PDB file of C-alpha atoms in Angstrom:
ATOM      1  CA  UNK A 137     146.012 265.991  27.157  1.00  0.00           C
ATOM      2  CA  UNK A 138     148.061 267.323  29.375  1.00  0.00           C
ATOM      3  CA  UNK A 139     144.554 270.666  29.938  1.00  0.00           C
ATOM      4  CA  UNK A 140     142.455 267.515  30.301  1.00  0.00           C
ATOM      5  CA  UNK A 141     144.857 265.949  32.669  1.00  0.00           C
ATOM      6  CA  UNK A 142     146.774 268.883  35.040  1.00  0.00           C
ATOM      7  CA  UNK A 143     149.141 266.380  36.720  1.00  0.00           C
ATOM      8  CA  UNK A 144     150.539 264.381  33.591  1.00  0.00           C
ATOM      9  CA  UNK A 145     153.986 264.540  32.714  1.00  0.00           C
ATOM     10  CA  UNK A 146     154.559 261.842  29.889  1.00  0.00           C
ATOM     11  CA  UNK A 147     152.071 259.835  27.028  1.00  0.00           C
ATOM     12  CA  UNK A 148     152.737 257.548  24.709  1.00  0.00           C
ATOM     13  CA  UNK A 149     149.519 257.933  22.859  1.00  0.00           C
ATOM     14  CA  UNK A 150     150.879 255.845  19.656  1.00  0.00           C
ATOM     15  CA  UNK A 151     151.955 252.553  21.218  1.00  0.00           C
ATOM     16  CA  UNK A 152     149.022 249.668  22.210  1.00  0.00           C
ATOM     17  CA  UNK A 153     149.292 247.949  24.820  1.00  0.00           C
ATOM     18  CA  UNK A 154     148.421 246.894  28.398  1.00  0.00           C
ATOM     19  CA  UNK A 155     149.921 246.612  31.313  1.00  0.00           C
ATOM     20  CA  UNK A 156     151.267 243.903  33.701  1.00  0.00           C
ATOM     21  CA  UNK A 157     151.494 243.957  37.632  1.00  0.00           C
ATOM     22  CA  UNK A 158     153.330 240.965  39.688  1.00  0.00           C
ATOM     23  CA  UNK A 159     153.700 242.141  43.187  1.00  0.00           C
ATOM     24  CA  UNK A 160     155.508 240.455  45.914  1.00  0.00           C
ATOM     25  CA  UNK A 161     156.088 241.352  49.812  1.00  0.00           C
ATOM     26  CA  UNK A 162     159.564 243.180  48.923  1.00  0.00           C
ATOM     27  CA  UNK A 163     158.953 244.156  45.187  1.00  0.00           C
ATOM     28  CA  UNK A 164     156.517 245.734  42.598  1.00  0.00           C
ATOM     29  CA  UNK A 165     157.484 244.133  38.771  1.00  0.00           C
ATOM     30  CA  UNK A 166     155.284 246.229  35.951  1.00  0.00           C
ATOM     31  CA  UNK A 167     155.478 245.197  32.587  1.00  0.00           C
ATOM     32  CA  UNK A 168     154.324 247.180  30.126  1.00  0.00           C
ATOM     33  CA  UNK A 169     153.498 244.664  26.567  1.00  0.00           C
ATOM     34  CA  UNK A 170     152.710 246.405  23.628  1.00  0.00           C
ATOM     35  CA  UNK A 171     151.315 244.966  20.799  1.00  0.00           C
ATOM     36  CA  UNK A 172     151.400 246.123  16.935  1.00  0.00           C
ATOM     37  CA  UNK A 173     148.317 246.545  16.084  1.00  0.00           C
ATOM     38  CA  UNK A 174     144.413 246.569  17.847  1.00  0.00           C
ATOM     39  CA  UNK A 175     142.904 246.850  14.558  1.00  0.00           C
ATOM     40  CA  UNK A 176     143.856 242.764  13.595  1.00  0.00           C
ATOM     41  CA  UNK A 177     143.518 239.494  15.647  1.00  0.00           C
ATOM     42  CA  UNK A 178     147.294 238.817  13.863  1.00  0.00           C
ATOM     43  CA  UNK A 179     149.686 241.052  16.086  1.00  0.00           C
ATOM     44  CA  UNK A 180     152.937 240.785  17.215  1.00  0.00           C
ATOM     45  CA  UNK A 181     153.601 241.755  20.721  1.00  0.00           C
ATOM     46  CA  UNK A 182     156.946 243.569  22.127  1.00  0.00           C
ATOM     47  CA  UNK A 183     157.839 242.822  26.008  1.00  0.00           C
ATOM     48  CA  UNK A 184     161.187 243.949  26.323  1.00  0.00           C
ATOM     49  CA  UNK A 185     160.190 247.187  28.889  1.00  0.00           C
ATOM     50  CA  UNK A 186     160.318 245.688  31.806  1.00  0.00           C
ATOM     51  CA  UNK A 187     160.893 247.968  35.239  1.00  0.00           C
ATOM     52  CA  UNK A 188     161.081 247.330  38.755  1.00  0.00           C
ATOM     53  CA  UNK A 189     160.616 248.442  41.620  1.00  0.00           C
ATOM     54  CA  UNK A 190     161.286 247.250  45.342  1.00  0.00           C
ATOM     55  CA  UNK A 191     159.275 248.340  47.912  1.00  0.00           C
TER      56      UNK A 191
END
């Protein structure tokens, strides 16, 4: 994949999910929401990976 994106430093192509961003005047929080499968409506979600960044 680095051939397509020159500045790519990290890629996780095995996990599936979405990113939720919360902005306030002093903080940005990114919350990665990983799901167990994209092939079935019955999935489990792992929201344990949370990173907080202050502006």
